């Protein structure tokens, strides 16, 4: 499904990734842990095709992302990948439902249809009552659930989440993780969640640890 | 106290962004104070120097300065509130640290105040330099007067302190205010989509109503001071009111847009507009002011250009100068010879001037003046009488008694009377020879044809030289010498120096005043344009920075740069287009309101300016798109 091989990346003189490799399988969920500054977010951005690694490459179903033009990478991301960030990063001026419908609309789904599907999903996540509020006026937990809805509404093949529960209390974190894993399991997508929280990691099938920009080999990994 | 000051100073010069912002504040303050002083000095020199309409000149000087003051406030305010998002967060953090609201405000005030004060001081050499350059510009007519090209002391104090105070107030007040709220609610969870109040429409509607009344109402020959002030206030209200009302209009368009939006581009753009309908407008306020000035000031100038003296002066600058000399029959030949030898004189036409009386003439009536000339001579002297018939008497159609008279008497004038504009009240003693005059065969021509020409005053009658029995009269009567010179000014002075007393129809004071207004208008437009451009540039850079995070997350979602650019373009073009086009229309309407004082034809619809505004709006909106969605390196992508 999604494979990253020997990625290196630096921000100017600061190295962030030093030969990180990772493989995600459809229907499988993975927790990505590691110390602060170990390169987790950088790796996630590379997997999403937002950043292009300095060396190494990322393949999605056999297509090398680094070989694509920016426009095509955007298109691929839009169609096949869903992302959630720590603070949700919803568009503040749009309402919750408009945010969730946005990927569908960008894919060319008619407005009414897009809104209907977004509404269904929001109802399932228990935040239908704030659907018509602007995202700047809803609570952190509600915004985060909306962000999860936005990441999966178009049923992508891969869902990448960077500390989706980092700003939430444990109750809300539990709810968001439940929503995320349930939805992903239903569509059979591959899921990668960056987290510092063992509780969050316990929701997921598998654990990968990053240290100094490289994946720490575990028994499991080494066996592959 | 000192800790607050040092903290403010440290913030002003902290990060690279902060330094950029401080420099922008300093430049804005320098530009603001410099241009206010410059416009003040130019306005004083031009208007007081021209001397015409003395009582109104002070009023216009104040108007010109106010016209610049508004955009300066907009510019300084825009720049002083740059990077509000980051700044507010930082100030909120200070509040969380335990700094009181007042001290937090003080930190913000010091931070901007230092930069602004530096800028204001730099504004002084800027003004002196630009002032020096301005006085090198050669303006038709009125030379620069270094004694008038100054700013009064209260002006200096007002400008320098005013700019500083505006910057500090804007920096200190509203953001800290919002911080107090965002400290209490977590992560600034405030509803930022408050609808702009409808009261904002008030001044605009009131101003437009006054202008409309003035355009529809026909004033007599006399406009009272009170009426004039009401109309001027109305025009000003309409102009300032537009700036106030524009967010309401934008919000209205955005509301409709949200309803009809189908695609993601329109949804994003209209929602953003809905959230902050005034933000782009504050930025283009200056450009709007330029357009109001350009569209409206033409009305004021057109009113001056319609004055006959102005037209006469205009003609003498662009075509030829005309002066007149009165001479007795005996002197005439000698004076003509002298004139022809005087450098700067191109040709001289001598017209005999006579006095005509008709039967039953009321002694109180104005005397009837008659020139003796052929059609060719008339034309040569500058009169345009298309109905002239060779060998026939010409009668102006303004005097009923003259039109019905069958015969009269023509008498020689034997004392040069000076300007014939004021013919002698008393009919002069009839020592000169006289002769009968047959009026029955006269050709009636428009009185204006005989009145409005190179000769001041003009005549009621033109007698052909070959009319019966007038030979003796013509030989004895005074001559009016019409002297023509090359385009320019100073013909009368030249003649003076040659020892010949002459007079001229044009009045340079009016012309110079009109020219001064014209120069002032262009100077204002140029200054405002520079201010506007600076404001727009700085604000666009800041907007791009503020949108970076949001656009980065949209990009991560898979949104193509094209969608982001189109949304940004739409978001920018709607308010800019709305603002500039309505500015031109309001300016035009206001200008017409001013014109309705006199009986001047209304200004034509400024199509060129409108087309320019539409084009310019698209260009400005296009500029805002630059740099959106193109991520240069991992550092920039991961800045959000
Ligand atoms: N925009 C940037 N400019 C320069 N260096 C950066 C930038 N973003 C990240 N880095 C550096 O790259 C390295 C990896 O950062 P990254 O954000 O990937 O770590 P992380 O594992 O996500 O940390 P955290 O758990 O704190 O989120 C760090 O050393 C960081 O300082
Ligand atoms: Mg991170």
mmCIF file with all atom_site columns, N, CA and C in Angstrom, chain B residues 543-606:
data_model
loop_
_atom_site.group_PDB
_atom_site.id
_atom_site.type_symbol
_atom_site.label_atom_id
_atom_site.label_alt_id
_atom_site.label_comp_id
_atom_site.label_asym_id
_atom_site.label_entity_id
_atom_site.label_seq_id
_atom_site.pdbx_PDB_ins_code
_atom_site.Cartn_x
_atom_site.Cartn_y
_atom_site.Cartn_z
_atom_site.occupancy
_atom_site.B_iso_or_equiv
_atom_site.pdbx_formal_charge
_atom_site.auth_seq_id
_atom_site.auth_comp_id
_atom_site.auth_asym_id
_atom_site.auth_atom_id
_atom_site.pdbx_PDB_model_num
ATOM 1   N N  . UNK B 1 543 ? -0.909  39.710 4.946   1.00 0.00 ? 543 UNK B N  1
ATOM 2   C CA . UNK B 1 543 ? -2.002  38.763 4.741   1.00 0.00 ? 543 UNK B CA 1
ATOM 3   C C  . UNK B 1 543 ? -1.470  37.407 4.316   1.00 0.00 ? 543 UNK B C  1
ATOM 4   N N  . UNK B 1 544 ? -0.520  37.466 3.382   1.00 0.00 ? 544 UNK B N  1
ATOM 5   C CA . UNK B 1 544 ? 0.050   36.215 2.892   1.00 0.00 ? 544 UNK B CA 1
ATOM 6   C C  . UNK B 1 544 ? 0.626   35.432 4.067   1.00 0.00 ? 544 UNK B C  1
ATOM 7   N N  . UNK B 1 545 ? 1.317   36.158 4.974   1.00 0.00 ? 545 UNK B N  1
ATOM 8   C CA . UNK B 1 545 ? 1.907   35.495 6.131   1.00 0.00 ? 545 UNK B CA 1
ATOM 9   C C  . UNK B 1 545 ? 0.822   34.919 7.033   1.00 0.00 ? 545 UNK B C  1
ATOM 10  N N  . UNK B 1 546 ? -0.256  35.705 7.225   1.00 0.00 ? 546 UNK B N  1
ATOM 11  C CA . UNK B 1 546 ? -1.317  35.267 8.130   1.00 0.00 ? 546 UNK B CA 1
ATOM 12  C C  . UNK B 1 546 ? -2.047  34.048 7.568   1.00 0.00 ? 546 UNK B C  1
ATOM 13  N N  . UNK B 1 547 ? -2.149  33.990 6.259   1.00 0.00 ? 547 UNK B N  1
ATOM 14  C CA . UNK B 1 547 ? -2.879  32.895 5.644   1.00 0.00 ? 547 UNK B CA 1
ATOM 15  C C  . UNK B 1 547 ? -2.025  31.645 5.477   1.00 0.00 ? 547 UNK B C  1
ATOM 16  N N  . UNK B 1 548 ? -0.746  31.796 5.794   1.00 0.00 ? 548 UNK B N  1
ATOM 17  C CA . UNK B 1 548 ? 0.171   30.717 5.494   1.00 0.00 ? 548 UNK B CA 1
ATOM 18  C C  . UNK B 1 548 ? -0.267  29.401 6.135   1.00 0.00 ? 548 UNK B C  1
ATOM 19  N N  . UNK B 1 549 ? -0.564  29.474 7.440   1.00 0.00 ? 549 UNK B N  1
ATOM 20  C CA . UNK B 1 549 ? -0.915  28.259 8.172   1.00 0.00 ? 549 UNK B CA 1
ATOM 21  C C  . UNK B 1 549 ? -2.185  27.632 7.612   1.00 0.00 ? 549 UNK B C  1
ATOM 22  N N  . UNK B 1 550 ? -3.173  28.503 7.410   1.00 0.00 ? 550 UNK B N  1
ATOM 23  C CA . UNK B 1 550 ? -4.443  28.006 6.926   1.00 0.00 ? 550 UNK B CA 1
ATOM 24  C C  . UNK B 1 550 ? -4.284  27.364 5.547   1.00 0.00 ? 550 UNK B C  1
ATOM 25  N N  . UNK B 1 551 ? -3.547  28.055 4.689   1.00 0.00 ? 551 UNK B N  1
ATOM 26  C CA . UNK B 1 551 ? -3.362  27.518 3.349   1.00 0.00 ? 551 UNK B CA 1
ATOM 27  C C  . UNK B 1 551 ? -2.519  26.251 3.378   1.00 0.00 ? 551 UNK B C  1
ATOM 28  N N  . UNK B 1 552 ? -1.556  26.207 4.311   1.00 0.00 ? 552 UNK B N  1
ATOM 29  C CA . UNK B 1 552 ? -0.726  25.009 4.412   1.00 0.00 ? 552 UNK B CA 1
ATOM 30  C C  . UNK B 1 552 ? -1.593  23.812 4.780   1.00 0.00 ? 552 UNK B C  1
ATOM 31  N N  . UNK B 1 553 ? -2.544  24.020 5.698   1.00 0.00 ? 553 UNK B N  1
ATOM 32  C CA . UNK B 1 553 ? -3.364  22.874 6.084   1.00 0.00 ? 553 UNK B CA 1
ATOM 33  C C  . UNK B 1 553 ? -4.330  22.496 4.968   1.00 0.00 ? 553 UNK B C  1
ATOM 34  N N  . UNK B 1 554 ? -4.769  23.497 4.202   1.00 0.00 ? 554 UNK B N  1
ATOM 35  C CA . UNK B 1 554 ? -5.607  23.174 3.051   1.00 0.00 ? 554 UNK B CA 1
ATOM 36  C C  . UNK B 1 554 ? -4.811  22.409 1.999   1.00 0.00 ? 554 UNK B C  1
ATOM 37  N N  . UNK B 1 555 ? -3.544  22.795 1.871   1.00 0.00 ? 555 UNK B N  1
ATOM 38  C CA . UNK B 1 555 ? -2.677  22.110 0.914   1.00 0.00 ? 555 UNK B CA 1
ATOM 39  C C  . UNK B 1 555 ? -2.483  20.659 1.371   1.00 0.00 ? 555 UNK B C  1
ATOM 40  N N  . UNK B 1 556 ? -2.290  20.458 2.682   1.00 0.00 ? 556 UNK B N  1
ATOM 41  C CA . UNK B 1 556 ? -2.076  19.111 3.196   1.00 0.00 ? 556 UNK B CA 1
ATOM 42  C C  . UNK B 1 556 ? -3.291  18.233 2.910   1.00 0.00 ? 556 UNK B C  1
ATOM 43  N N  . UNK B 1 557 ? -4.437  18.878 2.858   1.00 0.00 ? 557 UNK B N  1
ATOM 44  C CA . UNK B 1 557 ? -5.668  18.173 2.559   1.00 0.00 ? 557 UNK B CA 1
ATOM 45  C C  . UNK B 1 557 ? -5.687  17.687 1.113   1.00 0.00 ? 557 UNK B C  1
ATOM 46  N N  . UNK B 1 558 ? -4.877  18.334 0.282   1.00 0.00 ? 558 UNK B N  1
ATOM 47  C CA . UNK B 1 558 ? -4.866  17.952 -1.122  1.00 0.00 ? 558 UNK B CA 1
ATOM 48  C C  . UNK B 1 558 ? -5.437  19.037 -2.014  1.00 0.00 ? 558 UNK B C  1
ATOM 49  N N  . UNK B 1 559 ? -5.736  20.202 -1.430  1.00 0.00 ? 559 UNK B N  1
ATOM 50  C CA . UNK B 1 559 ? -6.237  21.300 -2.241  1.00 0.00 ? 559 UNK B CA 1
ATOM 51  C C  . UNK B 1 559 ? -5.136  21.769 -3.182  1.00 0.00 ? 559 UNK B C  1
ATOM 52  N N  . UNK B 1 560 ? -5.459  21.926 -4.438  1.00 0.00 ? 560 UNK B N  1
ATOM 53  C CA . UNK B 1 560 ? -4.425  22.355 -5.383  1.00 0.00 ? 560 UNK B CA 1
ATOM 54  C C  . UNK B 1 560 ? -4.173  23.846 -5.204  1.00 0.00 ? 560 UNK B C  1
ATOM 55  N N  . UNK B 1 561 ? -2.954  24.276 -5.529  1.00 0.00 ? 561 UNK B N  1
ATOM 56  C CA . UNK B 1 561 ? -2.651  25.702 -5.408  1.00 0.00 ? 561 UNK B CA 1
ATOM 57  C C  . UNK B 1 561 ? -3.626  26.550 -6.214  1.00 0.00 ? 561 UNK B C  1
ATOM 58  N N  . UNK B 1 562 ? -4.082  26.020 -7.335  1.00 0.00 ? 562 UNK B N  1
ATOM 59  C CA . UNK B 1 562 ? -5.011  26.770 -8.182  1.00 0.00 ? 562 UNK B CA 1
ATOM 60  C C  . UNK B 1 562 ? -6.282  27.146 -7.428  1.00 0.00 ? 562 UNK B C  1
ATOM 61  N N  . UNK B 1 563 ? -6.826  26.200 -6.674  1.00 0.00 ? 563 UNK B N  1
ATOM 62  C CA . UNK B 1 563 ? -8.053  26.474 -5.916  1.00 0.00 ? 563 UNK B CA 1
ATOM 63  C C  . UNK B 1 563 ? -7.793  27.566 -4.891  1.00 0.00 ? 563 UNK B C  1
ATOM 64  N N  . UNK B 1 564 ? -6.648  27.478 -4.198  1.00 0.00 ? 564 UNK B N  1
ATOM 65  C CA . UNK B 1 564 ? -6.317  28.488 -3.195  1.00 0.00 ? 564 UNK B CA 1
ATOM 66  C C  . UNK B 1 564 ? -6.164  29.852 -3.842  1.00 0.00 ? 564 UNK B C  1
ATOM 67  N N  . UNK B 1 565 ? -5.513  29.871 -5.001  1.00 0.00 ? 565 UNK B N  1
ATOM 68  C CA . UNK B 1 565 ? -5.293  31.160 -5.665  1.00 0.00 ? 565 UNK B CA 1
ATOM 69  C C  . UNK B 1 565 ? -6.612  31.760 -6.137  1.00 0.00 ? 565 UNK B C  1
ATOM 70  N N  . UNK B 1 566 ? -7.465  30.893 -6.701  1.00 0.00 ? 566 UNK B N  1
ATOM 71  C CA . UNK B 1 566 ? -8.744  31.433 -7.178  1.00 0.00 ? 566 UNK B CA 1
ATOM 72  C C  . UNK B 1 566 ? -9.583  31.942 -6.016  1.00 0.00 ? 566 UNK B C  1
ATOM 73  N N  . UNK B 1 567 ? -9.550  31.223 -4.893  1.00 0.00 ? 567 UNK B N  1
ATOM 74  C CA . UNK B 1 567 ? -10.310 31.672 -3.724  1.00 0.00 ? 567 UNK B CA 1
ATOM 75  C C  . UNK B 1 567 ? -9.766  33.014 -3.238  1.00 0.00 ? 567 UNK B C  1
ATOM 76  N N  . UNK B 1 568 ? -8.445  33.120 -3.186  1.00 0.00 ? 568 UNK B N  1
ATOM 77  C CA . UNK B 1 568 ? -7.819  34.361 -2.736  1.00 0.00 ? 568 UNK B CA 1
ATOM 78  C C  . UNK B 1 568 ? -8.171  35.508 -3.691  1.00 0.00 ? 568 UNK B C  1
ATOM 79  N N  . UNK B 1 569 ? -8.120  35.222 -4.986  1.00 0.00 ? 569 UNK B N  1
ATOM 80  C CA . UNK B 1 569 ? -8.427  36.260 -5.981  1.00 0.00 ? 569 UNK B CA 1
ATOM 81  C C  . UNK B 1 569 ? -9.852  36.757 -5.794  1.00 0.00 ? 569 UNK B C  1
ATOM 82  N N  . UNK B 1 570 ? -10.756 35.827 -5.657  1.00 0.00 ? 570 UNK B N  1
ATOM 83  C CA . UNK B 1 570 ? -12.168 36.184 -5.501  1.00 0.00 ? 570 UNK B CA 1
ATOM 84  C C  . UNK B 1 570 ? -12.363 36.993 -4.225  1.00 0.00 ? 570 UNK B C  1
ATOM 85  N N  . UNK B 1 571 ? -11.695 36.552 -3.164  1.00 0.00 ? 571 UNK B N  1
ATOM 86  C CA . UNK B 1 571 ? -11.830 37.240 -1.885  1.00 0.00 ? 571 UNK B CA 1
ATOM 87  C C  . UNK B 1 571 ? -11.335 38.673 -1.986  1.00 0.00 ? 571 UNK B C  1
ATOM 88  N N  . UNK B 1 572 ? -10.286 38.874 -2.784  1.00 0.00 ? 572 UNK B N  1
ATOM 89  C CA . UNK B 1 572 ? -9.724  40.223 -2.892  1.00 0.00 ? 572 UNK B CA 1
ATOM 90  C C  . UNK B 1 572 ? -10.493 41.076 -3.881  1.00 0.00 ? 572 UNK B C  1
ATOM 91  N N  . UNK B 1 573 ? -10.909 40.474 -4.982  1.00 0.00 ? 573 UNK B N  1
ATOM 92  C CA . UNK B 1 573 ? -11.444 41.295 -6.062  1.00 0.00 ? 573 UNK B CA 1
ATOM 93  C C  . UNK B 1 573 ? -12.820 41.864 -5.707  1.00 0.00 ? 573 UNK B C  1
ATOM 94  N N  . UNK B 1 574 ? -13.605 41.144 -4.937  1.00 0.00 ? 574 UNK B N  1
ATOM 95  C CA . UNK B 1 574 ? -14.958 41.628 -4.639  1.00 0.00 ? 574 UNK B CA 1
ATOM 96  C C  . UNK B 1 574 ? -14.921 42.962 -3.884  1.00 0.00 ? 574 UNK B C  1
ATOM 97  N N  . UNK B 1 575 ? -14.222 43.027 -2.741  1.00 0.00 ? 575 UNK B N  1
ATOM 98  C CA . UNK B 1 575 ? -14.228 44.310 -2.038  1.00 0.00 ? 575 UNK B CA 1
ATOM 99  C C  . UNK B 1 575 ? -13.484 45.414 -2.781  1.00 0.00 ? 575 UNK B C  1
ATOM 100 N N  . UNK B 1 576 ? -12.391 45.055 -3.446  1.00 0.00 ? 576 UNK B N  1
ATOM 101 C CA . UNK B 1 576 ? -11.628 46.096 -4.134  1.00 0.00 ? 576 UNK B CA 1
ATOM 102 C C  . UNK B 1 576 ? -12.464 46.691 -5.263  1.00 0.00 ? 576 UNK B C  1
ATOM 103 N N  . UNK B 1 577 ? -13.113 45.829 -6.005  1.00 0.00 ? 577 UNK B N  1
ATOM 104 C CA . UNK B 1 577 ? -13.944 46.297 -7.111  1.00 0.00 ? 577 UNK B CA 1
ATOM 105 C C  . UNK B 1 577 ? -15.099 47.146 -6.587  1.00 0.00 ? 577 UNK B C  1
ATOM 106 N N  . UNK B 1 578 ? -15.751 46.614 -5.578  1.00 0.00 ? 578 UNK B N  1
ATOM 107 C CA . UNK B 1 578 ? -16.876 47.325 -4.972  1.00 0.00 ? 578 UNK B CA 1
ATOM 108 C C  . UNK B 1 578 ? -16.421 48.692 -4.456  1.00 0.00 ? 578 UNK B C  1
ATOM 109 N N  . UNK B 1 579 ? -15.260 48.688 -3.781  1.00 0.00 ? 579 UNK B N  1
ATOM 110 C CA . UNK B 1 579 ? -14.751 49.921 -3.185  1.00 0.00 ? 579 UNK B CA 1
ATOM 111 C C  . UNK B 1 579 ? -14.371 50.949 -4.232  1.00 0.00 ? 579 UNK B C  1
ATOM 112 N N  . UNK B 1 580 ? -13.601 50.550 -5.232  1.00 0.00 ? 580 UNK B N  1
ATOM 113 C CA . UNK B 1 580 ? -13.094 51.539 -6.179  1.00 0.00 ? 580 UNK B CA 1
ATOM 114 C C  . UNK B 1 580 ? -14.210 52.068 -7.060  1.00 0.00 ? 580 UNK B C  1
ATOM 115 N N  . UNK B 1 581 ? -15.061 51.194 -7.552  1.00 0.00 ? 581 UNK B N  1
ATOM 116 C CA . UNK B 1 581 ? -16.118 51.662 -8.446  1.00 0.00 ? 581 UNK B CA 1
ATOM 117 C C  . UNK B 1 581 ? -17.074 52.591 -7.698  1.00 0.00 ? 581 UNK B C  1
ATOM 118 N N  . UNK B 1 582 ? -17.440 52.220 -6.464  1.00 0.00 ? 582 UNK B N  1
ATOM 119 C CA . UNK B 1 582 ? -18.343 53.117 -5.741  1.00 0.00 ? 582 UNK B CA 1
ATOM 120 C C  . UNK B 1 582 ? -17.631 54.411 -5.372  1.00 0.00 ? 582 UNK B C  1
ATOM 121 N N  . UNK B 1 583 ? -16.307 54.349 -5.165  1.00 0.00 ? 583 UNK B N  1
ATOM 122 C CA . UNK B 1 583 ? -15.566 55.581 -4.872  1.00 0.00 ? 583 UNK B CA 1
ATOM 123 C C  . UNK B 1 583 ? -15.636 56.540 -6.055  1.00 0.00 ? 583 UNK B C  1
ATOM 124 N N  . UNK B 1 584 ? -15.440 56.023 -7.256  1.00 0.00 ? 584 UNK B N  1
ATOM 125 C CA . UNK B 1 584 ? -15.506 56.880 -8.445  1.00 0.00 ? 584 UNK B CA 1
ATOM 126 C C  . UNK B 1 584 ? -16.905 57.485 -8.567  1.00 0.00 ? 584 UNK B C  1
ATOM 127 N N  . UNK B 1 585 ? -17.912 56.662 -8.375  1.00 0.00 ? 585 UNK B N  1
ATOM 128 C CA . UNK B 1 585 ? -19.283 57.153 -8.546  1.00 0.00 ? 585 UNK B CA 1
ATOM 129 C C  . UNK B 1 585 ? -19.624 58.209 -7.494  1.00 0.00 ? 585 UNK B C  1
ATOM 130 N N  . UNK B 1 586 ? -19.216 57.952 -6.246  1.00 0.00 ? 586 UNK B N  1
ATOM 131 C CA . UNK B 1 586 ? -19.504 58.929 -5.193  1.00 0.00 ? 586 UNK B CA 1
ATOM 132 C C  . UNK B 1 586 ? -18.746 60.229 -5.457  1.00 0.00 ? 586 UNK B C  1
ATOM 133 N N  . UNK B 1 587 ? -17.483 60.105 -5.874  1.00 0.00 ? 587 UNK B N  1
ATOM 134 C CA . UNK B 1 587 ? -16.699 61.298 -6.190  1.00 0.00 ? 587 UNK B CA 1
ATOM 135 C C  . UNK B 1 587 ? -17.345 62.098 -7.310  1.00 0.00 ? 587 UNK B C  1
ATOM 136 N N  . UNK B 1 588 ? -17.781 61.400 -8.310  1.00 0.00 ? 588 UNK B N  1
ATOM 137 C CA . UNK B 1 588 ? -18.416 62.046 -9.459  1.00 0.00 ? 588 UNK B CA 1
ATOM 138 C C  . UNK B 1 588 ? -19.698 62.765 -9.036  1.00 0.00 ? 588 UNK B C  1
ATOM 139 N N  . UNK B 1 589 ? -20.480 62.078 -8.243  1.00 0.00 ? 589 UNK B N  1
ATOM 140 C CA . UNK B 1 589 ? -21.736 62.647 -7.758  1.00 0.00 ? 589 UNK B CA 1
ATOM 141 C C  . UNK B 1 589 ? -21.459 63.878 -6.890  1.00 0.00 ? 589 UNK B C  1
ATOM 142 N N  . UNK B 1 590 ? -20.448 63.745 -6.002  1.00 0.00 ? 590 UNK B N  1
ATOM 143 C CA . UNK B 1 590 ? -20.085 64.867 -5.139  1.00 0.00 ? 590 UNK B CA 1
ATOM 144 C C  . UNK B 1 590 ? -19.598 66.053 -5.952  1.00 0.00 ? 590 UNK B C  1
ATOM 145 N N  . UNK B 1 591 ? -18.783 65.772 -6.969  1.00 0.00 ? 591 UNK B N  1
ATOM 146 C CA . UNK B 1 591 ? -18.290 66.839 -7.835  1.00 0.00 ? 591 UNK B CA 1
ATOM 147 C C  . UNK B 1 591 ? -19.442 67.570 -8.507  1.00 0.00 ? 591 UNK B C  1
ATOM 148 N N  . UNK B 1 592 ? -20.430 66.824 -8.948  1.00 0.00 ? 592 UNK B N  1
ATOM 149 C CA . UNK B 1 592 ? -21.591 67.432 -9.587  1.00 0.00 ? 592 UNK B CA 1
ATOM 150 C C  . UNK B 1 592 ? -22.394 68.259 -8.600  1.00 0.00 ? 592 UNK B C  1
ATOM 151 N N  . UNK B 1 593 ? -22.435 67.787 -7.345  1.00 0.00 ? 593 UNK B N  1
ATOM 152 C CA . UNK B 1 593 ? -23.142 68.554 -6.329  1.00 0.00 ? 593 UNK B CA 1
ATOM 153 C C  . UNK B 1 593 ? -22.474 69.912 -6.173  1.00 0.00 ? 593 UNK B C  1
ATOM 154 N N  . UNK B 1 594 ? -21.139 69.917 -6.204  1.00 0.00 ? 594 UNK B N  1
ATOM 155 C CA . UNK B 1 594 ? -20.418 71.178 -6.078  1.00 0.00 ? 594 UNK B CA 1
ATOM 156 C C  . UNK B 1 594 ? -20.699 72.068 -7.285  1.00 0.00 ? 594 UNK B C  1
ATOM 157 N N  . UNK B 1 595 ? -20.719 71.440 -8.474  1.00 0.00 ? 595 UNK B N  1
ATOM 158 C CA . UNK B 1 595 ? -20.941 72.209 -9.695  1.00 0.00 ? 595 UNK B CA 1
ATOM 159 C C  . UNK B 1 595 ? -22.314 72.867 -9.718  1.00 0.00 ? 595 UNK B C  1
ATOM 160 N N  . UNK B 1 596 ? -23.271 72.261 -9.002  1.00 0.00 ? 596 UNK B N  1
ATOM 161 C CA . UNK B 1 596 ? -24.622 72.807 -9.073  1.00 0.00 ? 596 UNK B CA 1
ATOM 162 C C  . UNK B 1 596 ? -24.697 74.185 -8.417  1.00 0.00 ? 596 UNK B C  1
ATOM 163 N N  . UNK B 1 597 ? -23.642 74.627 -7.734  1.00 0.00 ? 597 UNK B N  1
ATOM 164 C CA . UNK B 1 597 ? -23.569 76.005 -7.244  1.00 0.00 ? 597 UNK B CA 1
ATOM 165 C C  . UNK B 1 597 ? -23.760 76.975 -8.398  1.00 0.00 ? 597 UNK B C  1
ATOM 166 N N  . UNK B 1 598 ? -22.935 76.758 -9.404  1.00 0.00 ? 598 UNK B N  1
ATOM 167 C CA . UNK B 1 598 ? -22.995 77.639 -10.557 1.00 0.00 ? 598 UNK B CA 1
ATOM 168 C C  . UNK B 1 598 ? -23.908 76.969 -11.557 1.00 0.00 ? 598 UNK B C  1
ATOM 169 N N  . UNK B 1 599 ? -24.058 77.577 -12.700 1.00 0.00 ? 599 UNK B N  1
ATOM 170 C CA . UNK B 1 599 ? -24.925 76.954 -13.693 1.00 0.00 ? 599 UNK B CA 1
ATOM 171 C C  . UNK B 1 599 ? -24.048 76.236 -14.708 1.00 0.00 ? 599 UNK B C  1
ATOM 172 N N  . UNK B 1 600 ? -23.147 75.441 -14.174 1.00 0.00 ? 600 UNK B N  1
ATOM 173 C CA . UNK B 1 600 ? -22.182 74.773 -15.031 1.00 0.00 ? 600 UNK B CA 1
ATOM 174 C C  . UNK B 1 600 ? -22.741 73.420 -15.450 1.00 0.00 ? 600 UNK B C  1
ATOM 175 N N  . UNK B 1 601 ? -22.418 73.012 -16.663 1.00 0.00 ? 601 UNK B N  1
ATOM 176 C CA . UNK B 1 601 ? -22.866 71.701 -17.132 1.00 0.00 ? 601 UNK B CA 1
ATOM 177 C C  . UNK B 1 601 ? -22.325 70.621 -16.213 1.00 0.00 ? 601 UNK B C  1
ATOM 178 N N  . UNK B 1 602 ? -23.123 69.587 -15.917 1.00 0.00 ? 602 UNK B N  1
ATOM 179 C CA . UNK B 1 602 ? -22.622 68.507 -15.065 1.00 0.00 ? 602 UNK B CA 1
ATOM 180 C C  . UNK B 1 602 ? -21.464 67.761 -15.716 1.00 0.00 ? 602 UNK B C  1
ATOM 181 N N  . UNK B 1 603 ? -20.651 67.153 -14.865 1.00 0.00 ? 603 UNK B N  1
ATOM 182 C CA . UNK B 1 603 ? -19.515 66.382 -15.372 1.00 0.00 ? 603 UNK B CA 1
ATOM 183 C C  . UNK B 1 603 ? -20.031 65.146 -16.099 1.00 0.00 ? 603 UNK B C  1
ATOM 184 N N  . UNK B 1 604 ? -19.368 64.776 -17.192 1.00 0.00 ? 604 UNK B N  1
ATOM 185 C CA . UNK B 1 604 ? -19.760 63.522 -17.838 1.00 0.00 ? 604 UNK B CA 1
ATOM 186 C C  . UNK B 1 604 ? -19.375 62.339 -16.943 1.00 0.00 ? 604 UNK B C  1
ATOM 187 N N  . UNK B 1 605 ? -20.049 61.220 -17.123 1.00 0.00 ? 605 UNK B N  1
ATOM 188 C CA . UNK B 1 605 ? -19.696 60.020 -16.352 1.00 0.00 ? 605 UNK B CA 1
ATOM 189 C C  . UNK B 1 605 ? -18.233 59.667 -16.632 1.00 0.00 ? 605 UNK B C  1
ATOM 190 N N  . UNK B 1 606 ? -17.430 59.518 -15.573 1.00 0.00 ? 606 UNK B N  1
ATOM 191 C CA . UNK B 1 606 ? -15.990 59.284 -15.793 1.00 0.00 ? 606 UNK B CA 1
ATOM 192 C C  . UNK B 1 606 ? -15.703 57.847 -16.223 1.00 0.00 ? 606 UNK B C  1
#
